[in-house]
Short mmCIF file of C-alpha atoms in Angstrom, two decimals:
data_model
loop_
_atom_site.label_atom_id
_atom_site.label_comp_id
_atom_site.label_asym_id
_atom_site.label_seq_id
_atom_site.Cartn_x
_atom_site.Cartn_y
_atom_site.Cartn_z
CA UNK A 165 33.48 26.84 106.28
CA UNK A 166 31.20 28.71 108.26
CA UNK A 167 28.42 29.87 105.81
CA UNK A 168 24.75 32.02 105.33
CA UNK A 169 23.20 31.42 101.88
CA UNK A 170 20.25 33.36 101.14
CA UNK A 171 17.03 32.76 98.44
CA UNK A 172 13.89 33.60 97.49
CA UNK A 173 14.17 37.56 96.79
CA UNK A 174 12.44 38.67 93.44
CA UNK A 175 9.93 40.89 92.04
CA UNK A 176 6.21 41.27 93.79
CA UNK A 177 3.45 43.14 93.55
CA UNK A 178 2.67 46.07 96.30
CA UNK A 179 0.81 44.14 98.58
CA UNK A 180 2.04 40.63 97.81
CA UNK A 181 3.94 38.28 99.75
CA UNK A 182 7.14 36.54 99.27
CA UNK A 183 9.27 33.93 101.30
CA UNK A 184 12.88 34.76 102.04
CA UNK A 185 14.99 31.57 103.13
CA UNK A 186 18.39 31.52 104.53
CA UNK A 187 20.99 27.79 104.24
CA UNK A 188 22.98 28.03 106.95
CA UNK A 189 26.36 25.59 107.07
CA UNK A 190 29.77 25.17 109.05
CA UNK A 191 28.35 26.09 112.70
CA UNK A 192 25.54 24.46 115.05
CA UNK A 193 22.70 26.71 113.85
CA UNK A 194 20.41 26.01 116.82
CA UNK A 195 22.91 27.92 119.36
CA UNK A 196 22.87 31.31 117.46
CA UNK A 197 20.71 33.57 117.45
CA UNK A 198 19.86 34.64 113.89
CA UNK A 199 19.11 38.21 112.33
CA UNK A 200 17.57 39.47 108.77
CA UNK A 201 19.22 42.96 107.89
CA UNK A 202 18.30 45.10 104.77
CA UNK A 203 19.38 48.07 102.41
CA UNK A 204 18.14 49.84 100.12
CA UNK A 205 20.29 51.02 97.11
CA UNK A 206 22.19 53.73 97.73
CA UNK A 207 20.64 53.76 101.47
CA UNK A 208 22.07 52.83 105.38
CA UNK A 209 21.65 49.21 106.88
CA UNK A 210 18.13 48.55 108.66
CA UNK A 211 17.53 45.89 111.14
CA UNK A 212 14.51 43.99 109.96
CA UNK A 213 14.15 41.14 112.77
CA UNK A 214 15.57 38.79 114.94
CA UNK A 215 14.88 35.36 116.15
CA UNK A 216 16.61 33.96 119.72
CA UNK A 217 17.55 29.98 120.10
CA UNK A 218 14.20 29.90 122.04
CA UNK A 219 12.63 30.97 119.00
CA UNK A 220 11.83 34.47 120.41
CA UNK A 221 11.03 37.55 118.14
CA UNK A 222 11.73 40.65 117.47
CA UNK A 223 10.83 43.66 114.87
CA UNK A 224 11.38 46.96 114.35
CA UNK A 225 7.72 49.50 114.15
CA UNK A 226 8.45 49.68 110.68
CA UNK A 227 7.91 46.08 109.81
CA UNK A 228 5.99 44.29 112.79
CA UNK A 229 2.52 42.65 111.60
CA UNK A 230 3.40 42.26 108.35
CA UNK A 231 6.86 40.45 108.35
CA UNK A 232 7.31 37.22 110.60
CA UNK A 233 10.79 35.42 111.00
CA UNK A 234 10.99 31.63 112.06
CA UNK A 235 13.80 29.12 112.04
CA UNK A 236 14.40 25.19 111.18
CA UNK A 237 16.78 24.24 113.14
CA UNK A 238 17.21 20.72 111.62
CA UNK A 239 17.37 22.27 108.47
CA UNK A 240 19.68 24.52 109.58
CA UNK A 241 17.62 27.38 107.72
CA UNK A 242 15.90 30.64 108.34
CA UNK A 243 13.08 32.38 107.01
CA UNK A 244 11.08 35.72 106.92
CA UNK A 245 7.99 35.56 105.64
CA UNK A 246 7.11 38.68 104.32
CA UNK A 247 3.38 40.27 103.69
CA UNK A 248 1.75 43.12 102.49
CA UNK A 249 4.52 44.52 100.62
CA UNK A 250 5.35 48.03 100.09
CA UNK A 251 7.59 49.91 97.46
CA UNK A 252 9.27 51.02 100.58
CA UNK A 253 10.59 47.32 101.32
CA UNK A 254 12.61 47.20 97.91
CA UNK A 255 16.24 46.35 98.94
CA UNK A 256 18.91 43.63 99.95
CA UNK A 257 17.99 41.59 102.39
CA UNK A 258 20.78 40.03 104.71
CA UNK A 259 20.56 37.16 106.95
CA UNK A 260 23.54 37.11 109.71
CA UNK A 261 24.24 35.63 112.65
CA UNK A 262 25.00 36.39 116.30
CA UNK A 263 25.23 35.44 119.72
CA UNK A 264 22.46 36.67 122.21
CA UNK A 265 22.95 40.77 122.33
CA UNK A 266 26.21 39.71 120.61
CA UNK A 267 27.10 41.45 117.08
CA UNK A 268 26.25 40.35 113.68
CA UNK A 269 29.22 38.37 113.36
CA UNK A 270 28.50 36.17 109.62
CA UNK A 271 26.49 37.47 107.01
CA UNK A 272 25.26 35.92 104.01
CA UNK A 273 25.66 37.98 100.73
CA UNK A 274 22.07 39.16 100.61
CA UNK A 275 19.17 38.58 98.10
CA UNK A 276 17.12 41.42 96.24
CA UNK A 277 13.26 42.06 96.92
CA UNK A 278 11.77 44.50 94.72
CA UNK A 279 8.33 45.76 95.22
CA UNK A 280 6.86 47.21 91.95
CA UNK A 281 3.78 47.25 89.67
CA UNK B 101 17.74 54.25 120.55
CA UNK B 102 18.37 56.50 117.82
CA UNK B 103 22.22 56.49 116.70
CA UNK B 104 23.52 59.38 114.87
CA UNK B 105 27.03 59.10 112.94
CA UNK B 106 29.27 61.50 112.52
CA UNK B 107 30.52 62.88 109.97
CA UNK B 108 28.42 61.26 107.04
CA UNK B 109 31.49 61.48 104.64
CA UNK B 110 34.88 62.14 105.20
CA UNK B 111 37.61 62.52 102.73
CA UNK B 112 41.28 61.49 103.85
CA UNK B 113 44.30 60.27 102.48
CA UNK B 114 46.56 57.36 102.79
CA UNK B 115 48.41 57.02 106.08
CA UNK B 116 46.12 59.48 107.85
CA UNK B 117 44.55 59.23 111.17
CA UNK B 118 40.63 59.21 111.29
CA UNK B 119 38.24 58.72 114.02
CA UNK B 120 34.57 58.40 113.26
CA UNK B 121 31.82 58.79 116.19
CA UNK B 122 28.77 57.48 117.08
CA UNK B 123 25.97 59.35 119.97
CA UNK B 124 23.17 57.19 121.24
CA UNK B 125 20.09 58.60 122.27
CA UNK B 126 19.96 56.70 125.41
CA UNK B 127 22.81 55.10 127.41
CA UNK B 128 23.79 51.56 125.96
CA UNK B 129 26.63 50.87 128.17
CA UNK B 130 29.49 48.89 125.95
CA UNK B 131 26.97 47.30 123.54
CA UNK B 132 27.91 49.24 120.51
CA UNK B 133 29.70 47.80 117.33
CA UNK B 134 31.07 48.83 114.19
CA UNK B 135 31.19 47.55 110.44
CA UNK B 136 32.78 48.05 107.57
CA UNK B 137 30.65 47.41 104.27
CA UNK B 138 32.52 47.62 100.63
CA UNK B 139 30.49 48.33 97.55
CA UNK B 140 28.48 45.63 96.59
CA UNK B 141 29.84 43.62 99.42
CA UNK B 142 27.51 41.83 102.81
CA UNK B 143 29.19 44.18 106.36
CA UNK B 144 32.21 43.08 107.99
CA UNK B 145 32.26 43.27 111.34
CA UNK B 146 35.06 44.87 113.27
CA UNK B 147 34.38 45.74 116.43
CA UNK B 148 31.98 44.34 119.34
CA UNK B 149 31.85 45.38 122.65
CA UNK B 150 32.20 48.88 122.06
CA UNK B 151 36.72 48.58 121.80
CA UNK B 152 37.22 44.46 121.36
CA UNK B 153 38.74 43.87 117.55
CA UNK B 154 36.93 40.90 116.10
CA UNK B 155 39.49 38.24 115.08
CA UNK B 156 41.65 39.25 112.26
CA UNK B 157 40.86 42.33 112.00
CA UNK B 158 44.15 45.34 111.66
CA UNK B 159 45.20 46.45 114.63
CA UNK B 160 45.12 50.05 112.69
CA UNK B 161 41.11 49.69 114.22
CA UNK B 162 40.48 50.58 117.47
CA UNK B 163 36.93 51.72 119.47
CA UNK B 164 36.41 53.29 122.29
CA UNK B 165 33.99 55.09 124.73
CA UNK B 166 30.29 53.75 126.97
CA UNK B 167 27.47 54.95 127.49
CA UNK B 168 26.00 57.25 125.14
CA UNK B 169 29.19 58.59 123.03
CA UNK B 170 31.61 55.80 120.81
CA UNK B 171 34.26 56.42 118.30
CA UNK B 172 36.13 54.39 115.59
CA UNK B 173 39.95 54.97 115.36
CA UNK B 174 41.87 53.99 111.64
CA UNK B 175 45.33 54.45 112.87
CA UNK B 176 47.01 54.72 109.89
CA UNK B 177 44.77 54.44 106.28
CA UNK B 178 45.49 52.39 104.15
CA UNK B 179 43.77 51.91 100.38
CA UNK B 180 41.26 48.61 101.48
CA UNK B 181 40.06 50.73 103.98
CA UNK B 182 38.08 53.26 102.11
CA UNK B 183 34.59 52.01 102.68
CA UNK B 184 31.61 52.81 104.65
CA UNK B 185 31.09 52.74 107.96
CA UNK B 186 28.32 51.71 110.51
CA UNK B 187 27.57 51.44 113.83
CA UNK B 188 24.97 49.19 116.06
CA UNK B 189 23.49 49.34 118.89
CA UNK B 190 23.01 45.77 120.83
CA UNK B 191 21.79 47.08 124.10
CA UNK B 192 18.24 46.41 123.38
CA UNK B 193 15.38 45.73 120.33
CA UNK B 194 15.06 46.69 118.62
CA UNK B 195 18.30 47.10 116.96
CA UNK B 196 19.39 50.07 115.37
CA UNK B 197 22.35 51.34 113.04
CA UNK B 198 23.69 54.84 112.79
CA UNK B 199 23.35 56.13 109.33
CA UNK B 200 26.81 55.35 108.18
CA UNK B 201 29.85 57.07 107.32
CA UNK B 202 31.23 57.03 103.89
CA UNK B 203 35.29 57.02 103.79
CA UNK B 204 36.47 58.70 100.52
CA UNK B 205 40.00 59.13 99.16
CA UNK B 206 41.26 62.52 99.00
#
């Protein structure tokens, strides 16, 4: 069964750091590339970052420099590192995975970061 | 690219015909897709390619259009379907969803 297992989410500090980790299972991980996704309660879906089977990056404005995605392949895993947390990254984070400029095609079921004193 | 949903809720009944659209701020030829997300629930996907049905997916789905203007088709509602609804752009990074569209029951 084709699978995306997420851990790590929690409770930090503003301005802490945490580790998000993603077990992926069921497909050969090394020929997708591989996405993080997040939402905020009650809020839309935001595309965090990307990472290609080159190990290429991407980010979005709102979270480059302080967030920084990287894979395993032969531990079929993914991570986002994530520093210098705000209040404003509280949500459910979402690893997926897709082709190259193909669609989010299998998501994990998401793990919660909350940023709070 | 900037995509903007329309409406943001819509309220509809079962066995009614509903299209949702999506305007990109820039031209993103057929790299547009749609998912459905369920309360509590990680997005579906539906639709890639702009009008291709991912695999086993209702027919009752259908998308259409290029460019800079895409819409979402329900045939013929049925109860599962209530849900929201989002699009994404995969033309270019970085990435971007519309701001959903919330299907109600009337």
């Amino acid at each position: 069964e084709v699978q995306l297992v997420e851990s790590g989410g929690g409770l930090v500090q503003p301005g802490g750091s945490l580790r998000l980790s993603c077990a992926a299972s069921g497909f050969t991980f090394s020929s997708y590339d591989m996405h993080w996704v997040r939402q905020a309660t009650g809020k839309g879906l935001e595309w965090v970052s990307a990472i290609g089977t080159a190990g290429d990056t991407y980010y979005p404005g709102s979270v480059k420099g302080r967030f920084t995605i990287s894979r395993e392949n032969a531990k079929n895993s993914l991570y986002l590192q994530m520093n210098s947390l705000r209040a404003e990254d509280t949500a459910v984070y979402y690893c997926a995975r897709a082709g190259a400029f193909e669609p989010l095609d299998i998501w994990g079921q998401g793990t919660m970061v909350t940023v709070s004193s | 690219i900037q995509l903007t949903q329309s409406p943001s809720f819509l309220s509809a009944s079962v066995g009614d015909r509903v299209t949702i659209t999506c305007r990109a701020s820039q031209g993103i030829s057929s790299y547009l897709a749609w998912y459905q997300q369920k309360p509590g629930k990680a997005p579906k996907l539906l639709i890639y390619a702009a009008s291709t049905l991912q695999s086993g997916v209702p027919s009752r789905f259908s998308g259409s259009g290029s460019g800079t203007e895409f819409t979402l088709t329900i045939s013929s509602l049925q109860p599962e379907d209530f849900a929201t609804y989002y699009c994404q752009q995969l033309n270019s990074y970085p990435y971007s969803f519309g701001q959903g569209t919330k299907l109600e029951i009337k």
